[in-house]
Amino acid sequence: KNEVEQSPQNLTAQEGEFITINCSYSVGISALHWLQQHPGGGIVSLFMLSSGKKKHGRLIATINIQEKHSSLHITASHPRDSAVYICAVTGNQFYFGTGTSLTVIP
Amino acid sequence: GAVVSQHPSWVICKSGTSVKIECRSLDFQATTMFWYRQFPKQSLMLMATSNEGSKATYEQGVEKDKFLINHASLTLSTLTVTSAHPEDSSFYICRATSGEVGIQYFGAGTRLSVL
């Protein structure tokens, strides 16, 4: 079993839809990260959070430490949001989730 | 802001040659550098961890003589794929930490194609 589980694995949405990607983890952490990997491969760090909620533009990330769960929301999705979104946690080690491949259709 | 510059972004080489990939930390000191490999549609696989001035620690199954890692300074770590073969074709990416709790910096990645 992976230390970090994400769902869904793949997600297709129409432009403008509200999108939620979920992440559950089973280890003790000091921080949780949401990362974005575009088809070219480079990884961009979207959020680092250890409690509560953070917002950046159309992206919102929340974390519930007691439930060991985090969500990434994208409001008013756009085709340029198409990418792989990866949840990762900093614990004793750095653990990556398997990623969620998002495709937003115009 | 702090960035990790990774070069080259894309390299094609002949089988048997060696390829060096660099990750430079800009505006911060990378005390630890992690090197990953990623196959298409798969998650990142940790290859090795290096701390400045000491030998890298390799994950099980990763050949240290094939994937040479050098972290000679706090701003530069290199991964050299020696005697590359087609099966080494992959996406390689580095991750750096500076000691600040939780802060992670990623390189943009290097796509290696061995002919």
mmCIF file with all atom_site columns, C-alpha atoms in Angstrom:
data_model
loop_
_atom_site.group_PDB
_atom_site.id
_atom_site.type_symbol
_atom_site.label_atom_id
_atom_site.label_alt_id
_atom_site.label_comp_id
_atom_site.label_asym_id
_atom_site.label_entity_id
_atom_site.label_seq_id
_atom_site.pdbx_PDB_ins_code
_atom_site.Cartn_x
_atom_site.Cartn_y
_atom_site.Cartn_z
_atom_site.occupancy
_atom_site.B_iso_or_equiv
_atom_site.pdbx_formal_charge
_atom_site.auth_seq_id
_atom_site.auth_comp_id
_atom_site.auth_asym_id
_atom_site.auth_atom_id
_atom_site.pdbx_PDB_model_num
ATOM 1   C CA . LYS A 1 1   ? 0.000   0.000  0.000   1.00 0.00 ? 1   LYS A CA 1
ATOM 2   C CA . ASN A 1 2   ? 1.299   3.455  -0.911  1.00 0.00 ? 2   ASN A CA 1
ATOM 3   C CA . GLU A 1 3   ? 1.868   5.942  1.868   1.00 0.00 ? 3   GLU A CA 1
ATOM 4   C CA . VAL A 1 4   ? 0.038   8.545  -0.241  1.00 0.00 ? 4   VAL A CA 1
ATOM 5   C CA . GLU A 1 5   ? -3.076  7.680  -2.189  1.00 0.00 ? 5   GLU A CA 1
ATOM 6   C CA . GLN A 1 6   ? -4.787  9.945  -4.677  1.00 0.00 ? 6   GLN A CA 1
ATOM 7   C CA . SER A 1 7   ? -8.141  9.835  -6.367  1.00 0.00 ? 7   SER A CA 1
ATOM 8   C CA . PRO A 1 8   ? -9.212  9.875  -9.036  1.00 0.00 ? 8   PRO A CA 1
ATOM 9   C CA . GLN A 1 9   ? -6.332  8.593  -11.165 1.00 0.00 ? 9   GLN A CA 1
ATOM 10  C CA . ASN A 1 10  ? -7.734  10.196 -14.276 1.00 0.00 ? 10  ASN A CA 1
ATOM 11  C CA . LEU A 1 11  ? -10.196 13.012 -14.611 1.00 0.00 ? 11  LEU A CA 1
ATOM 12  C CA . THR A 1 12  ? -11.757 14.635 -17.640 1.00 0.00 ? 12  THR A CA 1
ATOM 13  C CA . ALA A 1 13  ? -13.753 17.812 -17.205 1.00 0.00 ? 13  ALA A CA 1
ATOM 14  C CA . GLN A 1 14  ? -15.473 20.380 -19.359 1.00 0.00 ? 14  GLN A CA 1
ATOM 15  C CA . GLU A 1 15  ? -14.064 23.872 -19.301 1.00 0.00 ? 15  GLU A CA 1
ATOM 16  C CA . GLY A 1 16  ? -15.573 25.842 -16.459 1.00 0.00 ? 16  GLY A CA 1
ATOM 17  C CA . GLU A 1 17  ? -16.271 22.888 -14.204 1.00 0.00 ? 17  GLU A CA 1
ATOM 18  C CA . PHE A 1 18  ? -15.277 22.779 -10.554 1.00 0.00 ? 18  PHE A CA 1
ATOM 19  C CA . ILE A 1 19  ? -12.685 20.065 -9.982  1.00 0.00 ? 19  ILE A CA 1
ATOM 20  C CA . THR A 1 20  ? -11.674 18.236 -6.823  1.00 0.00 ? 20  THR A CA 1
ATOM 21  C CA . ILE A 1 21  ? -8.711  15.929 -6.408  1.00 0.00 ? 21  ILE A CA 1
ATOM 22  C CA . ASN A 1 22  ? -8.338  14.009 -3.177  1.00 0.00 ? 22  ASN A CA 1
ATOM 23  C CA . CYS A 1 23  ? -5.293  12.829 -1.296  1.00 0.00 ? 23  CYS A CA 1
ATOM 24  C CA . SER A 1 24  ? -5.055  10.535 1.726   1.00 0.00 ? 24  SER A CA 1
ATOM 25  C CA . TYR A 1 25  ? -1.884  9.662  3.556   1.00 0.00 ? 25  TYR A CA 1
ATOM 26  C CA . SER A 1 26  ? -0.981  7.132  6.196   1.00 0.00 ? 26  SER A CA 1
ATOM 27  C CA . VAL A 1 27  ? 2.224   8.524  7.710   1.00 0.00 ? 27  VAL A CA 1
ATOM 28  C CA . GLY A 1 28  ? 2.994   11.327 10.105  1.00 0.00 ? 28  GLY A CA 1
ATOM 29  C CA . ILE A 1 29  ? 3.839   14.462 8.211   1.00 0.00 ? 29  ILE A CA 1
ATOM 30  C CA . SER A 1 30  ? 5.247   17.902 8.745   1.00 0.00 ? 30  SER A CA 1
ATOM 31  C CA . ALA A 1 31  ? 3.879   19.240 5.469   1.00 0.00 ? 31  ALA A CA 1
ATOM 32  C CA . LEU A 1 32  ? 1.774   18.272 2.485   1.00 0.00 ? 32  LEU A CA 1
ATOM 33  C CA . HIS A 1 33  ? 2.503   19.478 -1.015  1.00 0.00 ? 33  HIS A CA 1
ATOM 34  C CA . TRP A 1 34  ? 0.436   19.794 -4.137  1.00 0.00 ? 34  TRP A CA 1
ATOM 35  C CA . LEU A 1 35  ? 2.535   19.680 -7.292  1.00 0.00 ? 35  LEU A CA 1
ATOM 36  C CA . GLN A 1 36  ? 1.706   20.162 -10.936 1.00 0.00 ? 36  GLN A CA 1
ATOM 37  C CA . GLN A 1 37  ? 3.499   18.339 -13.721 1.00 0.00 ? 37  GLN A CA 1
ATOM 38  C CA . HIS A 1 38  ? 2.862   19.441 -17.267 1.00 0.00 ? 38  HIS A CA 1
ATOM 39  C CA . PRO A 1 39  ? 3.337   17.176 -20.307 1.00 0.00 ? 39  PRO A CA 1
ATOM 40  C CA . GLY A 1 40  ? 6.843   18.564 -20.775 1.00 0.00 ? 40  GLY A CA 1
ATOM 41  C CA . GLY A 1 41  ? 7.718   17.011 -17.449 1.00 0.00 ? 41  GLY A CA 1
ATOM 42  C CA . GLY A 1 42  ? 8.726   19.914 -15.229 1.00 0.00 ? 42  GLY A CA 1
ATOM 43  C CA . ILE A 1 43  ? 7.227   20.004 -11.753 1.00 0.00 ? 43  ILE A CA 1
ATOM 44  C CA . VAL A 1 44  ? 5.836   23.145 -10.190 1.00 0.00 ? 44  VAL A CA 1
ATOM 45  C CA . SER A 1 45  ? 5.051   23.394 -6.518  1.00 0.00 ? 45  SER A CA 1
ATOM 46  C CA . LEU A 1 46  ? 1.520   24.738 -6.100  1.00 0.00 ? 46  LEU A CA 1
ATOM 47  C CA . PHE A 1 47  ? 1.013   24.599 -2.367  1.00 0.00 ? 47  PHE A CA 1
ATOM 48  C CA . MET A 1 48  ? 2.721   23.554 0.801   1.00 0.00 ? 48  MET A CA 1
ATOM 49  C CA . LEU A 1 49  ? 0.428   23.314 3.786   1.00 0.00 ? 49  LEU A CA 1
ATOM 50  C CA . SER A 1 50  ? 0.396   21.831 7.230   1.00 0.00 ? 50  SER A CA 1
ATOM 51  C CA . SER A 1 51  ? -3.048  22.952 8.363   1.00 0.00 ? 51  SER A CA 1
ATOM 52  C CA . GLY A 1 52  ? -6.202  24.661 7.200   1.00 0.00 ? 52  GLY A CA 1
ATOM 53  C CA . LYS A 1 53  ? -6.620  26.042 3.748   1.00 0.00 ? 53  LYS A CA 1
ATOM 54  C CA . LYS A 1 54  ? -4.674  27.986 1.154   1.00 0.00 ? 54  LYS A CA 1
ATOM 55  C CA . LYS A 1 55  ? -5.868  29.768 -1.969  1.00 0.00 ? 55  LYS A CA 1
ATOM 56  C CA . HIS A 1 56  ? -3.971  30.938 -4.993  1.00 0.00 ? 56  HIS A CA 1
ATOM 57  C CA . GLY A 1 57  ? -5.993  32.259 -7.865  1.00 0.00 ? 57  GLY A CA 1
ATOM 58  C CA . ARG A 1 58  ? -8.423  29.554 -8.940  1.00 0.00 ? 58  ARG A CA 1
ATOM 59  C CA . LEU A 1 59  ? -6.687  26.903 -6.869  1.00 0.00 ? 59  LEU A CA 1
ATOM 60  C CA . ILE A 1 60  ? -7.649  26.011 -3.312  1.00 0.00 ? 60  ILE A CA 1
ATOM 61  C CA . ALA A 1 61  ? -5.958  23.421 -1.147  1.00 0.00 ? 61  ALA A CA 1
ATOM 62  C CA . THR A 1 62  ? -7.288  22.139 2.150   1.00 0.00 ? 62  THR A CA 1
ATOM 63  C CA . ILE A 1 63  ? -5.950  19.708 4.673   1.00 0.00 ? 63  ILE A CA 1
ATOM 64  C CA . ASN A 1 64  ? -7.508  17.856 7.592   1.00 0.00 ? 64  ASN A CA 1
ATOM 65  C CA . ILE A 1 65  ? -4.699  16.637 9.811   1.00 0.00 ? 65  ILE A CA 1
ATOM 66  C CA . GLN A 1 66  ? -6.941  14.480 12.011  1.00 0.00 ? 66  GLN A CA 1
ATOM 67  C CA . GLU A 1 67  ? -8.353  12.648 9.015   1.00 0.00 ? 67  GLU A CA 1
ATOM 68  C CA . LYS A 1 68  ? -5.028  12.648 7.125   1.00 0.00 ? 68  LYS A CA 1
ATOM 69  C CA . HIS A 1 69  ? -6.727  13.970 4.068   1.00 0.00 ? 69  HIS A CA 1
ATOM 70  C CA . SER A 1 70  ? -6.224  16.844 1.676   1.00 0.00 ? 70  SER A CA 1
ATOM 71  C CA . SER A 1 71  ? -8.109  18.153 -1.320  1.00 0.00 ? 71  SER A CA 1
ATOM 72  C CA . LEU A 1 72  ? -7.100  20.305 -4.238  1.00 0.00 ? 72  LEU A CA 1
ATOM 73  C CA . HIS A 1 73  ? -9.895  22.269 -5.853  1.00 0.00 ? 73  HIS A CA 1
ATOM 74  C CA . ILE A 1 74  ? -9.794  24.079 -9.176  1.00 0.00 ? 74  ILE A CA 1
ATOM 75  C CA . THR A 1 75  ? -12.575 26.545 -9.813  1.00 0.00 ? 75  THR A CA 1
ATOM 76  C CA . ALA A 1 76  ? -13.634 27.556 -13.335 1.00 0.00 ? 76  ALA A CA 1
ATOM 77  C CA . SER A 1 77  ? -11.310 24.999 -14.894 1.00 0.00 ? 77  SER A CA 1
ATOM 78  C CA . HIS A 1 78  ? -9.530  25.834 -18.125 1.00 0.00 ? 78  HIS A CA 1
ATOM 79  C CA . PRO A 1 79  ? -7.772  23.695 -20.744 1.00 0.00 ? 79  PRO A CA 1
ATOM 80  C CA . ARG A 1 80  ? -4.438  25.088 -19.585 1.00 0.00 ? 80  ARG A CA 1
ATOM 81  C CA . ASP A 1 81  ? -5.077  23.387 -16.225 1.00 0.00 ? 81  ASP A CA 1
ATOM 82  C CA . SER A 1 82  ? -4.598  20.049 -17.997 1.00 0.00 ? 82  SER A CA 1
ATOM 83  C CA . ALA A 1 83  ? -1.679  18.392 -16.254 1.00 0.00 ? 83  ALA A CA 1
ATOM 84  C CA . VAL A 1 84  ? -0.825  15.733 -13.731 1.00 0.00 ? 84  VAL A CA 1
ATOM 85  C CA . TYR A 1 85  ? -1.435  16.846 -10.160 1.00 0.00 ? 85  TYR A CA 1
ATOM 86  C CA . ILE A 1 86  ? 0.649   15.140 -7.544  1.00 0.00 ? 86  ILE A CA 1
ATOM 87  C CA . CYS A 1 87  ? 0.130   15.068 -3.807  1.00 0.00 ? 87  CYS A CA 1
ATOM 88  C CA . ALA A 1 88  ? 3.307   14.585 -1.792  1.00 0.00 ? 88  ALA A CA 1
ATOM 89  C CA . VAL A 1 89  ? 4.074   14.612 1.914   1.00 0.00 ? 89  VAL A CA 1
ATOM 90  C CA . THR A 1 90  ? 7.124   15.384 3.982   1.00 0.00 ? 90  THR A CA 1
ATOM 91  C CA . GLY A 1 91  ? 7.400   12.848 6.756   1.00 0.00 ? 91  GLY A CA 1
ATOM 92  C CA . ASN A 1 92  ? 10.416  10.752 7.694   1.00 0.00 ? 92  ASN A CA 1
ATOM 93  C CA . GLN A 1 93  ? 10.868  10.669 3.959   1.00 0.00 ? 93  GLN A CA 1
ATOM 94  C CA . PHE A 1 94  ? 9.312   12.488 1.059   1.00 0.00 ? 94  PHE A CA 1
ATOM 95  C CA . TYR A 1 95  ? 6.464   10.442 -0.356  1.00 0.00 ? 95  TYR A CA 1
ATOM 96  C CA . PHE A 1 96  ? 4.791   11.030 -3.711  1.00 0.00 ? 96  PHE A CA 1
ATOM 97  C CA . GLY A 1 97  ? 1.271   10.077 -4.580  1.00 0.00 ? 97  GLY A CA 1
ATOM 98  C CA . THR A 1 98  ? 0.676   8.390  -7.912  1.00 0.00 ? 98  THR A CA 1
ATOM 99  C CA . GLY A 1 99  ? -0.791  11.502 -9.448  1.00 0.00 ? 99  GLY A CA 1
ATOM 100 C CA . THR A 1 100 ? -4.082  12.520 -11.010 1.00 0.00 ? 100 THR A CA 1
ATOM 101 C CA . SER A 1 101 ? -4.101  13.145 -14.728 1.00 0.00 ? 101 SER A CA 1
ATOM 102 C CA . LEU A 1 102 ? -6.497  15.996 -15.471 1.00 0.00 ? 102 LEU A CA 1
ATOM 103 C CA . THR A 1 103 ? -7.750  16.853 -18.931 1.00 0.00 ? 103 THR A CA 1
ATOM 104 C CA . VAL A 1 104 ? -9.960  19.892 -19.348 1.00 0.00 ? 104 VAL A CA 1
ATOM 105 C CA . ILE A 1 105 ? -11.859 19.936 -22.606 1.00 0.00 ? 105 ILE A CA 1
ATOM 106 C CA . PRO A 1 106 ? -12.785 23.266 -24.224 1.00 0.00 ? 106 PRO A CA 1
ATOM 107 C CA . GLY B 2 1   ? 12.592  33.456 -5.547  1.00 0.00 ? 1   GLY B CA 1
ATOM 108 C CA . ALA B 2 2   ? 14.523  30.282 -5.002  1.00 0.00 ? 2   ALA B CA 1
ATOM 109 C CA . VAL B 2 3   ? 14.803  28.056 -8.056  1.00 0.00 ? 3   VAL B CA 1
ATOM 110 C CA . VAL B 2 4   ? 16.588  24.925 -9.125  1.00 0.00 ? 4   VAL B CA 1
ATOM 111 C CA . SER B 2 5   ? 18.012  25.175 -12.628 1.00 0.00 ? 5   SER B CA 1
ATOM 112 C CA . GLN B 2 6   ? 18.370  21.791 -14.333 1.00 0.00 ? 6   GLN B CA 1
ATOM 113 C CA . HIS B 2 7   ? 20.312  21.297 -17.572 1.00 0.00 ? 7   HIS B CA 1
ATOM 114 C CA . PRO B 2 8   ? 20.053  20.033 -20.164 1.00 0.00 ? 8   PRO B CA 1
ATOM 115 C CA . SER B 2 9   ? 16.289  19.820 -20.524 1.00 0.00 ? 9   SER B CA 1
ATOM 116 C CA . TRP B 2 10  ? 16.558  17.316 -23.335 1.00 0.00 ? 10  TRP B CA 1
ATOM 117 C CA . VAL B 2 11  ? 19.432  15.195 -24.576 1.00 0.00 ? 11  VAL B CA 1
ATOM 118 C CA . ILE B 2 12  ? 19.828  12.551 -27.236 1.00 0.00 ? 12  ILE B CA 1
ATOM 119 C CA . CYS B 2 13  ? 22.953  10.449 -27.192 1.00 0.00 ? 13  CYS B CA 1
ATOM 120 C CA . LYS B 2 14  ? 24.405  7.339  -28.731 1.00 0.00 ? 14  LYS B CA 1
ATOM 121 C CA . SER B 2 15  ? 24.567  4.108  -26.813 1.00 0.00 ? 15  SER B CA 1
ATOM 122 C CA . GLY B 2 16  ? 27.803  3.819  -24.864 1.00 0.00 ? 16  GLY B CA 1
ATOM 123 C CA . THR B 2 17  ? 28.320  7.520  -24.276 1.00 0.00 ? 17  THR B CA 1
ATOM 124 C CA . SER B 2 18  ? 28.047  9.291  -20.939 1.00 0.00 ? 18  SER B CA 1
ATOM 125 C CA . VAL B 2 19  ? 25.647  12.095 -20.170 1.00 0.00 ? 19  VAL B CA 1
ATOM 126 C CA . LYS B 2 20  ? 25.931  14.619 -17.372 1.00 0.00 ? 20  LYS B CA 1
ATOM 127 C CA . ILE B 2 21  ? 22.884  16.314 -15.914 1.00 0.00 ? 21  ILE B CA 1
ATOM 128 C CA . GLU B 2 22  ? 23.295  19.357 -13.676 1.00 0.00 ? 22  GLU B CA 1
ATOM 129 C CA . CYS B 2 23  ? 21.070  20.832 -11.035 1.00 0.00 ? 23  CYS B CA 1
ATOM 130 C CA . ARG B 2 24  ? 22.016  24.236 -9.692  1.00 0.00 ? 24  ARG B CA 1
ATOM 131 C CA . SER B 2 25  ? 20.289  25.938 -6.822  1.00 0.00 ? 25  SER B CA 1
ATOM 132 C CA . LEU B 2 26  ? 19.749  29.634 -7.365  1.00 0.00 ? 26  LEU B CA 1
ATOM 133 C CA . ASP B 2 27  ? 19.378  31.994 -4.416  1.00 0.00 ? 27  ASP B CA 1
ATOM 134 C CA . PHE B 2 28  ? 19.654  29.239 -1.817  1.00 0.00 ? 28  PHE B CA 1
ATOM 135 C CA . GLN B 2 29  ? 21.980  26.533 -0.619  1.00 0.00 ? 29  GLN B CA 1
ATOM 136 C CA . ALA B 2 30  ? 20.879  23.019 -1.442  1.00 0.00 ? 30  ALA B CA 1
ATOM 137 C CA . THR B 2 31  ? 22.043  20.997 1.529   1.00 0.00 ? 31  THR B CA 1
ATOM 138 C CA . THR B 2 32  ? 20.420  17.871 0.142   1.00 0.00 ? 32  THR B CA 1
ATOM 139 C CA . MET B 2 33  ? 19.672  16.883 -3.442  1.00 0.00 ? 33  MET B CA 1
ATOM 140 C CA . PHE B 2 34  ? 17.433  14.023 -4.462  1.00 0.00 ? 34  PHE B CA 1
ATOM 141 C CA . TRP B 2 35  ? 17.545  12.467 -7.919  1.00 0.00 ? 35  TRP B CA 1
ATOM 142 C CA . TYR B 2 36  ? 14.501  10.818 -9.422  1.00 0.00 ? 36  TYR B CA 1
ATOM 143 C CA . ARG B 2 37  ? 13.704  8.874  -12.518 1.00 0.00 ? 37  ARG B CA 1
ATOM 144 C CA . GLN B 2 38  ? 10.292  8.762  -14.100 1.00 0.00 ? 38  GLN B CA 1
ATOM 145 C CA . PHE B 2 39  ? 8.954   6.455  -16.773 1.00 0.00 ? 39  PHE B CA 1
ATOM 146 C CA . PRO B 2 40  ? 5.966   7.505  -18.877 1.00 0.00 ? 40  PRO B CA 1
ATOM 147 C CA . LYS B 2 41  ? 2.747   7.712  -16.902 1.00 0.00 ? 41  LYS B CA 1
ATOM 148 C CA . GLN B 2 42  ? 4.442   6.468  -13.751 1.00 0.00 ? 42  GLN B CA 1
ATOM 149 C CA . SER B 2 43  ? 5.338   8.065  -10.481 1.00 0.00 ? 43  SER B CA 1
ATOM 150 C CA . LEU B 2 44  ? 8.772   9.434  -9.686  1.00 0.00 ? 44  LEU B CA 1
ATOM 151 C CA . MET B 2 45  ? 11.213  6.838  -8.443  1.00 0.00 ? 45  MET B CA 1
ATOM 152 C CA . LEU B 2 46  ? 13.924  7.941  -6.037  1.00 0.00 ? 46  LEU B CA 1
ATOM 153 C CA . MET B 2 47  ? 17.352  6.953  -7.283  1.00 0.00 ? 47  MET B CA 1
ATOM 154 C CA . ALA B 2 48  ? 19.686  8.522  -4.756  1.00 0.00 ? 48  ALA B CA 1
ATOM 155 C CA . THR B 2 49  ? 20.122  11.161 -2.104  1.00 0.00 ? 49  THR B CA 1
ATOM 156 C CA . SER B 2 50  ? 23.183  13.339 -1.854  1.00 0.00 ? 50  SER B CA 1
ATOM 157 C CA . ASN B 2 51  ? 24.391  15.733 0.781   1.00 0.00 ? 51  ASN B CA 1
ATOM 158 C CA . GLU B 2 52  ? 26.980  18.345 0.001   1.00 0.00 ? 52  GLU B CA 1
ATOM 159 C CA . GLY B 2 53  ? 30.487  17.029 0.450   1.00 0.00 ? 53  GLY B CA 1
ATOM 160 C CA . SER B 2 54  ? 29.591  13.417 1.094   1.00 0.00 ? 54  SER B CA 1
ATOM 161 C CA . LYS B 2 55  ? 28.921  10.310 -0.952  1.00 0.00 ? 55  LYS B CA 1
ATOM 162 C CA . ALA B 2 56  ? 25.465  9.785  -2.306  1.00 0.00 ? 56  ALA B CA 1
ATOM 163 C CA . THR B 2 57  ? 23.142  7.195  -0.817  1.00 0.00 ? 57  THR B CA 1
ATOM 164 C CA . TYR B 2 58  ? 21.618  5.033  -3.519  1.00 0.00 ? 58  TYR B CA 1
ATOM 165 C CA . GLU B 2 59  ? 18.268  3.289  -3.394  1.00 0.00 ? 59  GLU B CA 1
ATOM 166 C CA . GLN B 2 60  ? 18.148  -0.459 -3.709  1.00 0.00 ? 60  GLN B CA 1
ATOM 167 C CA . GLY B 2 61  ? 18.528  -1.600 -7.279  1.00 0.00 ? 61  GLY B CA 1
ATOM 168 C CA . VAL B 2 62  ? 20.212  1.585  -8.514  1.00 0.00 ? 62  VAL B CA 1
ATOM 169 C CA . GLU B 2 63  ? 23.728  0.983  -9.802  1.00 0.00 ? 63  GLU B CA 1
ATOM 170 C CA . LYS B 2 64  ? 26.018  3.574  -8.246  1.00 0.00 ? 64  LYS B CA 1
ATOM 171 C CA . ASP B 2 65  ? 28.747  2.961  -10.833 1.00 0.00 ? 65  ASP B CA 1
ATOM 172 C CA . LYS B 2 66  ? 26.295  3.649  -13.623 1.00 0.00 ? 66  LYS B CA 1
ATOM 173 C CA . PHE B 2 67  ? 24.607  6.675  -12.122 1.00 0.00 ? 67  PHE B CA 1
ATOM 174 C CA . LEU B 2 68  ? 27.384  8.803  -10.685 1.00 0.00 ? 68  LEU B CA 1
ATOM 175 C CA . ILE B 2 69  ? 26.250  11.573 -8.392  1.00 0.00 ? 69  ILE B CA 1
ATOM 176 C CA . ASN B 2 70  ? 28.425  14.436 -7.282  1.00 0.00 ? 70  ASN B CA 1
ATOM 177 C CA . HIS B 2 71  ? 27.389  17.129 -4.838  1.00 0.00 ? 71  HIS B CA 1
ATOM 178 C CA . ALA B 2 72  ? 30.604  19.034 -4.473  1.00 0.00 ? 72  ALA B CA 1
ATOM 179 C CA . SER B 2 73  ? 29.081  22.345 -3.494  1.00 0.00 ? 73  SER B CA 1
ATOM 180 C CA . LEU B 2 74  ? 25.954  23.704 -1.870  1.00 0.00 ? 74  LEU B CA 1
ATOM 181 C CA . THR B 2 75  ? 24.737  25.019 -5.214  1.00 0.00 ? 75  THR B CA 1
ATOM 182 C CA . LEU B 2 76  ? 25.569  22.232 -7.646  1.00 0.00 ? 76  LEU B CA 1
ATOM 183 C CA . SER B 2 77  ? 24.769  18.550 -7.905  1.00 0.00 ? 77  SER B CA 1
ATOM 184 C CA . THR B 2 78  ? 25.371  16.429 -10.985 1.00 0.00 ? 78  THR B CA 1
ATOM 185 C CA . LEU B 2 79  ? 24.099  13.073 -12.166 1.00 0.00 ? 79  LEU B CA 1
ATOM 186 C CA . THR B 2 80  ? 26.213  11.320 -14.790 1.00 0.00 ? 80  THR B CA 1
ATOM 187 C CA . VAL B 2 81  ? 24.709  8.410  -16.661 1.00 0.00 ? 81  VAL B CA 1
ATOM 188 C CA . THR B 2 82  ? 27.753  6.397  -17.696 1.00 0.00 ? 82  THR B CA 1
ATOM 189 C CA . SER B 2 83  ? 27.845  4.161  -20.762 1.00 0.00 ? 83  SER B CA 1
ATOM 190 C CA . ALA B 2 84  ? 24.227  4.935  -21.471 1.00 0.00 ? 84  ALA B CA 1
ATOM 191 C CA . HIS B 2 85  ? 22.002  2.299  -23.023 1.00 0.00 ? 85  HIS B CA 1
ATOM 192 C CA . PRO B 2 86  ? 18.540  2.593  -24.544 1.00 0.00 ? 86  PRO B CA 1
ATOM 193 C CA . GLU B 2 87  ? 16.955  1.274  -21.349 1.00 0.00 ? 87  GLU B CA 1
ATOM 194 C CA . ASP B 2 88  ? 18.359  4.325  -19.551 1.00 0.00 ? 88  ASP B CA 1
ATOM 195 C CA . SER B 2 89  ? 16.078  6.508  -21.646 1.00 0.00 ? 89  SER B CA 1
ATOM 196 C CA . SER B 2 90  ? 13.834  8.224  -19.162 1.00 0.00 ? 90  SER B CA 1
ATOM 197 C CA . PHE B 2 91  ? 12.952  11.520 -17.507 1.00 0.00 ? 91  PHE B CA 1
ATOM 198 C CA . TYR B 2 92  ? 15.331  12.521 -14.743 1.00 0.00 ? 92  TYR B CA 1
ATOM 199 C CA . ILE B 2 93  ? 14.468  15.208 -12.212 1.00 0.00 ? 93  ILE B CA 1
ATOM 200 C CA . CYS B 2 94  ? 16.146  16.623 -9.146  1.00 0.00 ? 94  CYS B CA 1
ATOM 201 C CA . ARG B 2 95  ? 14.646  17.900 -5.922  1.00 0.00 ? 95  ARG B CA 1
ATOM 202 C CA . ALA B 2 96  ? 16.493  20.113 -3.502  1.00 0.00 ? 96  ALA B CA 1
ATOM 203 C CA . THR B 2 97  ? 16.003  21.011 0.106   1.00 0.00 ? 97  THR B CA 1
ATOM 204 C CA . SER B 2 98  ? 17.668  23.852 1.924   1.00 0.00 ? 98  SER B CA 1
ATOM 205 C CA . GLY B 2 99  ? 17.085  22.855 5.491   1.00 0.00 ? 99  GLY B CA 1
ATOM 206 C CA . GLU B 2 100 ? 13.973  24.973 5.837   1.00 0.00 ? 100 GLU B CA 1
ATOM 207 C CA . VAL B 2 101 ? 11.355  22.560 7.108   1.00 0.00 ? 101 VAL B CA 1
ATOM 208 C CA . GLY B 2 102 ? 9.144   21.287 4.337   1.00 0.00 ? 102 GLY B CA 1
ATOM 209 C CA . ILE B 2 103 ? 10.388  23.576 1.565   1.00 0.00 ? 103 ILE B CA 1
ATOM 210 C CA . GLN B 2 104 ? 10.984  21.650 -1.662  1.00 0.00 ? 104 GLN B CA 1
ATOM 211 C CA . TYR B 2 105 ? 12.458  22.872 -4.937  1.00 0.00 ? 105 TYR B CA 1
ATOM 212 C CA . PHE B 2 106 ? 12.250  20.910 -8.149  1.00 0.00 ? 106 PHE B CA 1
ATOM 213 C CA . GLY B 2 107 ? 14.331  21.059 -11.281 1.00 0.00 ? 107 GLY B CA 1
ATOM 214 C CA . ALA B 2 108 ? 12.504  21.220 -14.585 1.00 0.00 ? 108 ALA B CA 1
ATOM 215 C CA . GLY B 2 109 ? 13.717  17.750 -15.524 1.00 0.00 ? 109 GLY B CA 1
ATOM 216 C CA . THR B 2 110 ? 15.882  16.218 -18.230 1.00 0.00 ? 110 THR B CA 1
ATOM 217 C CA . ARG B 2 111 ? 14.508  13.940 -20.904 1.00 0.00 ? 111 ARG B CA 1
ATOM 218 C CA . LEU B 2 112 ? 17.200  11.481 -21.936 1.00 0.00 ? 112 LEU B CA 1
ATOM 219 C CA . SER B 2 113 ? 16.896  9.480  -25.123 1.00 0.00 ? 113 SER B CA 1
ATOM 220 C CA . VAL B 2 114 ? 19.615  6.917  -25.830 1.00 0.00 ? 114 VAL B CA 1
ATOM 221 C CA . LEU B 2 115 ? 19.762  5.656  -29.391 1.00 0.00 ? 115 LEU B CA 1
#
